Short mmCIF file of C-alpha atoms in Angstrom, two decimals:
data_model
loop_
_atom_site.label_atom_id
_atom_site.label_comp_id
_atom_site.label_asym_id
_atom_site.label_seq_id
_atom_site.Cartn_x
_atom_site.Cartn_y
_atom_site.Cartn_z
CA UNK A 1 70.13 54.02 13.22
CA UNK A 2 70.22 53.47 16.71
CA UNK A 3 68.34 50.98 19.34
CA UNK A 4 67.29 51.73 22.67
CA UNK A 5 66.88 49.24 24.83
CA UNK A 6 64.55 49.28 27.31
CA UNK A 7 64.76 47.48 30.43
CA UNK A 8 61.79 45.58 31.47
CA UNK A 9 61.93 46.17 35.70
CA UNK A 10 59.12 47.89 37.38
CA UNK A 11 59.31 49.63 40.52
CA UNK A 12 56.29 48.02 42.92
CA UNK A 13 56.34 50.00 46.01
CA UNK A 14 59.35 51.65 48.50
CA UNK A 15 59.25 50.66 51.85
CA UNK A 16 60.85 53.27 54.82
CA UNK A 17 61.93 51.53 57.39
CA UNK A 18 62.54 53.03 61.02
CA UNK A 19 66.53 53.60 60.65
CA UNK A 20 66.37 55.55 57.33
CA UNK A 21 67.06 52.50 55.59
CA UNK A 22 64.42 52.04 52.02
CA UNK A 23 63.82 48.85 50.21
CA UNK A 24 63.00 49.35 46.30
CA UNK A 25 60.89 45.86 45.77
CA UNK A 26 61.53 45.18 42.05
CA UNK A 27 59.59 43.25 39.46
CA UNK A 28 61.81 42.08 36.50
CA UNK A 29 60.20 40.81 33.11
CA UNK A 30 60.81 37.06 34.38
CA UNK A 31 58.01 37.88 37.59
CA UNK A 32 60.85 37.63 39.86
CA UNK A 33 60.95 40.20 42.91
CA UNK A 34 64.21 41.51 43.73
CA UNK A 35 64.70 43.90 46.68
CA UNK A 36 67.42 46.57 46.55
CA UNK A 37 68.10 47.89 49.99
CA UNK A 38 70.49 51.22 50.80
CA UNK A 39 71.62 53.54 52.60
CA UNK A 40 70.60 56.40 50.93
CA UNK A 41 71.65 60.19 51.50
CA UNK A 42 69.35 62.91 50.66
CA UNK A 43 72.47 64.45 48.78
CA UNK A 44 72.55 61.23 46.48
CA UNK A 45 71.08 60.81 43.06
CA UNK A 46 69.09 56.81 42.44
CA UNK A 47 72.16 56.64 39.58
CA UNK A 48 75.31 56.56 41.96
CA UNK A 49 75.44 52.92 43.13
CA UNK A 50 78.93 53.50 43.43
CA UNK A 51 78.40 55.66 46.83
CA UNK A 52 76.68 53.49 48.69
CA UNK A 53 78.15 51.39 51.69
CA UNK A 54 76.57 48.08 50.02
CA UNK A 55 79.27 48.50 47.82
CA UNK A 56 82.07 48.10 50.18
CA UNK A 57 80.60 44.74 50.91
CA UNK A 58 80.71 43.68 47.56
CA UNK A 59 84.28 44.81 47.25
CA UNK A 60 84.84 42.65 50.27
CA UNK A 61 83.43 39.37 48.55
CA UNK A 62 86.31 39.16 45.93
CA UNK A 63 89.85 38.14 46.63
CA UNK A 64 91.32 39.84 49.69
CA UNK A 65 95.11 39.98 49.84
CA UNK A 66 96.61 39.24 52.81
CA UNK A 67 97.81 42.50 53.91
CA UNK A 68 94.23 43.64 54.08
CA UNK A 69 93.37 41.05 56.25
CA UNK A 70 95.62 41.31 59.00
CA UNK A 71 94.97 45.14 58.93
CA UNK A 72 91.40 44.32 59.58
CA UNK A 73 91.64 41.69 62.25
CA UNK A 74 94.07 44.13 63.98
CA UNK A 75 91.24 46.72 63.90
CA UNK A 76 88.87 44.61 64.64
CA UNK A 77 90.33 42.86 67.67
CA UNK A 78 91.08 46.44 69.56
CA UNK A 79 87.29 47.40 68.21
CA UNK A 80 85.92 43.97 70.06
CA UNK A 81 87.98 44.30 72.86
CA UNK A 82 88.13 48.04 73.94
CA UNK A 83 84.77 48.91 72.21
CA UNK A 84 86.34 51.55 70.28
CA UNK A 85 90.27 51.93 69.07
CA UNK A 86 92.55 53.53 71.88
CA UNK A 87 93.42 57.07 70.38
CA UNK A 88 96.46 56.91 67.42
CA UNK A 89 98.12 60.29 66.46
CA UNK A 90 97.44 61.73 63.55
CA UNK A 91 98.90 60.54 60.33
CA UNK A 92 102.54 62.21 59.51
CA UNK A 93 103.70 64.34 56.77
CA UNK A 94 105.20 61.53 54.73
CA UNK A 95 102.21 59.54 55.38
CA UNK A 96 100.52 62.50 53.97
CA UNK A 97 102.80 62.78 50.82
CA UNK A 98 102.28 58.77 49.86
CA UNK A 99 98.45 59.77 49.97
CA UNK A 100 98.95 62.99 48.03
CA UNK A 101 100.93 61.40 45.45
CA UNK A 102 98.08 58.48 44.49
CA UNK A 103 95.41 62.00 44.69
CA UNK A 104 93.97 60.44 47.76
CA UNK A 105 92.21 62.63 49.79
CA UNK A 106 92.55 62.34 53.91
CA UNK A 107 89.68 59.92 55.26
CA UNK A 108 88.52 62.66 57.27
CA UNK A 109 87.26 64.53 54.04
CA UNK A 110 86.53 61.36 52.01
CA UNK A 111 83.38 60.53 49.86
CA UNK A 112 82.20 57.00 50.18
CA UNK A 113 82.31 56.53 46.76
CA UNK A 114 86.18 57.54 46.69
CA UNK A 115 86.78 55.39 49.24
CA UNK A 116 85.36 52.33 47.56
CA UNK A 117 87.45 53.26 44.75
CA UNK A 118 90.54 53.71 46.82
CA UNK A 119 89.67 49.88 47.82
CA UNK A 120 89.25 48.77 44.35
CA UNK A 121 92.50 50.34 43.52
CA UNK A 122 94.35 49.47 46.38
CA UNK A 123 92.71 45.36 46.39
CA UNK A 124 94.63 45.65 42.30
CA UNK A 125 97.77 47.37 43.50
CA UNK A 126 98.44 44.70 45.98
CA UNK A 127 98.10 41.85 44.30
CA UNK A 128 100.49 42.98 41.62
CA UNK A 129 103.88 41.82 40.65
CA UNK A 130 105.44 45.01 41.17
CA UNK A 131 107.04 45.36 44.31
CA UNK A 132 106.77 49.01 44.77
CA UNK A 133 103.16 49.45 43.89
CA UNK A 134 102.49 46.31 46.32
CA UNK A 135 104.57 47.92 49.19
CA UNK A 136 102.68 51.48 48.99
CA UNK A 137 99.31 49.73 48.73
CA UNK A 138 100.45 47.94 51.79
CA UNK A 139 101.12 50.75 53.59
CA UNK A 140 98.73 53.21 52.37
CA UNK A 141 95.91 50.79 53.93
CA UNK A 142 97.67 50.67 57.31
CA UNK A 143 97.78 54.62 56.53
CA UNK A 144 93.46 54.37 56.11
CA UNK A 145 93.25 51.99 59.66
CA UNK A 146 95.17 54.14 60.97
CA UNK A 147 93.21 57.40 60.34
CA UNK A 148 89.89 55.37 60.85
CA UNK A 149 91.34 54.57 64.55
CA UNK A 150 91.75 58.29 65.46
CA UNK A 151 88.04 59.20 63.69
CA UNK A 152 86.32 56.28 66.02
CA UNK A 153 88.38 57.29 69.11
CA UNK A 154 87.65 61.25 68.89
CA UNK A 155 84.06 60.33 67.94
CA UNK A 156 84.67 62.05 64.78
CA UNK A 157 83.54 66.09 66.05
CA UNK A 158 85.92 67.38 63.75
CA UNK A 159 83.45 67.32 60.02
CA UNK A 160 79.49 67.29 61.30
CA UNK A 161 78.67 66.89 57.42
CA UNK A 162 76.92 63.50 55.35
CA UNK A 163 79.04 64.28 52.23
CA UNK A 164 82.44 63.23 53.92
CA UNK A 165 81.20 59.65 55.59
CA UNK A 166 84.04 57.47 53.56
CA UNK A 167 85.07 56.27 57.35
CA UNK A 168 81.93 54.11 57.22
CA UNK A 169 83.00 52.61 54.31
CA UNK A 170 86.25 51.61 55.28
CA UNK A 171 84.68 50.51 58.60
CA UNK A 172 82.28 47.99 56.71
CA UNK A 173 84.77 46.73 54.39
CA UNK A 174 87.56 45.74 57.39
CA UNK A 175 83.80 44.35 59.35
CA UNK A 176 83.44 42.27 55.81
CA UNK A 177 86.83 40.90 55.72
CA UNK A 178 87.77 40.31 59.06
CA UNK A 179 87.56 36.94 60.59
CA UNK A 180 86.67 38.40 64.09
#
């Protein structure tokens, strides 16, 4: 025998704003309204919370390490300065390899959902005890700023698609963390 449970929120009204953002207005079974704003993608299913860049915000709020900090004031400093990052090369072969052998895609043809989960990982990885793990998360996050660089500074012509927009997550989470 099995129970469902049935949750007791009822969607009110949505509200479109201008920039394609929508509010969900929510009324939970204590009369309280809650409002549930995203970004949403017309390639996204109301299930994947995961995907949106509201996430990488919340990923921000935990505990930061330290590594990830500097990395985003760096970015952020050349971002406030210049207005956009002067132009980095493109990531190297064995910058390439480190990202191939955690199955991380290049940012260029990254989900924002994988990227939030790169974060997750990465946020774990280096703030463990082992040394190695905590040394490749180091530097596969300098690896991310520095592909996020050369997408801002070439205006990012090379994918013209809304699946692969994991730059913008990246891009909030260093905004979220950054002191700057």
């Amino acid at each position: 025998m099995t129970k469902k449970y049935v949750s007791f929120i009822i969607n009110i009204s949505i509200i479109s704003h201008g920039d394609g953002e929508i509010s969900n207005l929510l009324l939970s079974e204590n009369n309280k309204v809650f409002i549930e704003s995203t970004n949403l993608s017309s390639l996204s299913c109301d299930d994947d919370k995961f995907s949106s860049l509201s996430m990488s915000a919340m990923l921000a709020r935990g505990e930061v390490p330290a590594s990830h900090r500097r990395t985003a004031d760096n970015y952020m400093v050349i971002k406030k300065i210049y207005g956009s990052p002067v132009v980095q090369p493109r990531i190297n072969n064995k910058e390439k390899a480190l990202l191939a052998k955690y199955d991380f895609n290049p940012l260029e043809y990254s989900t924002i959902k994988q990227i939030n989960e790169e974060l997750s990982f990465l946020k774990r990885w280096s703030l463990s005890l082992e040394k190695n793990l905590k040394a490749e998360a180091d530097e596969i996050i300098q690896i991310r700023a520095k592909e996020l660089k050369f997408l801002v500074a070439s205006r990012y012509v090379n994918i013209t698609n809304e699946i692969y927009t994991g730059y913008k997550a990246l891009e909030r989470y260093f905004e979220e963390i950054s002191k700057y």
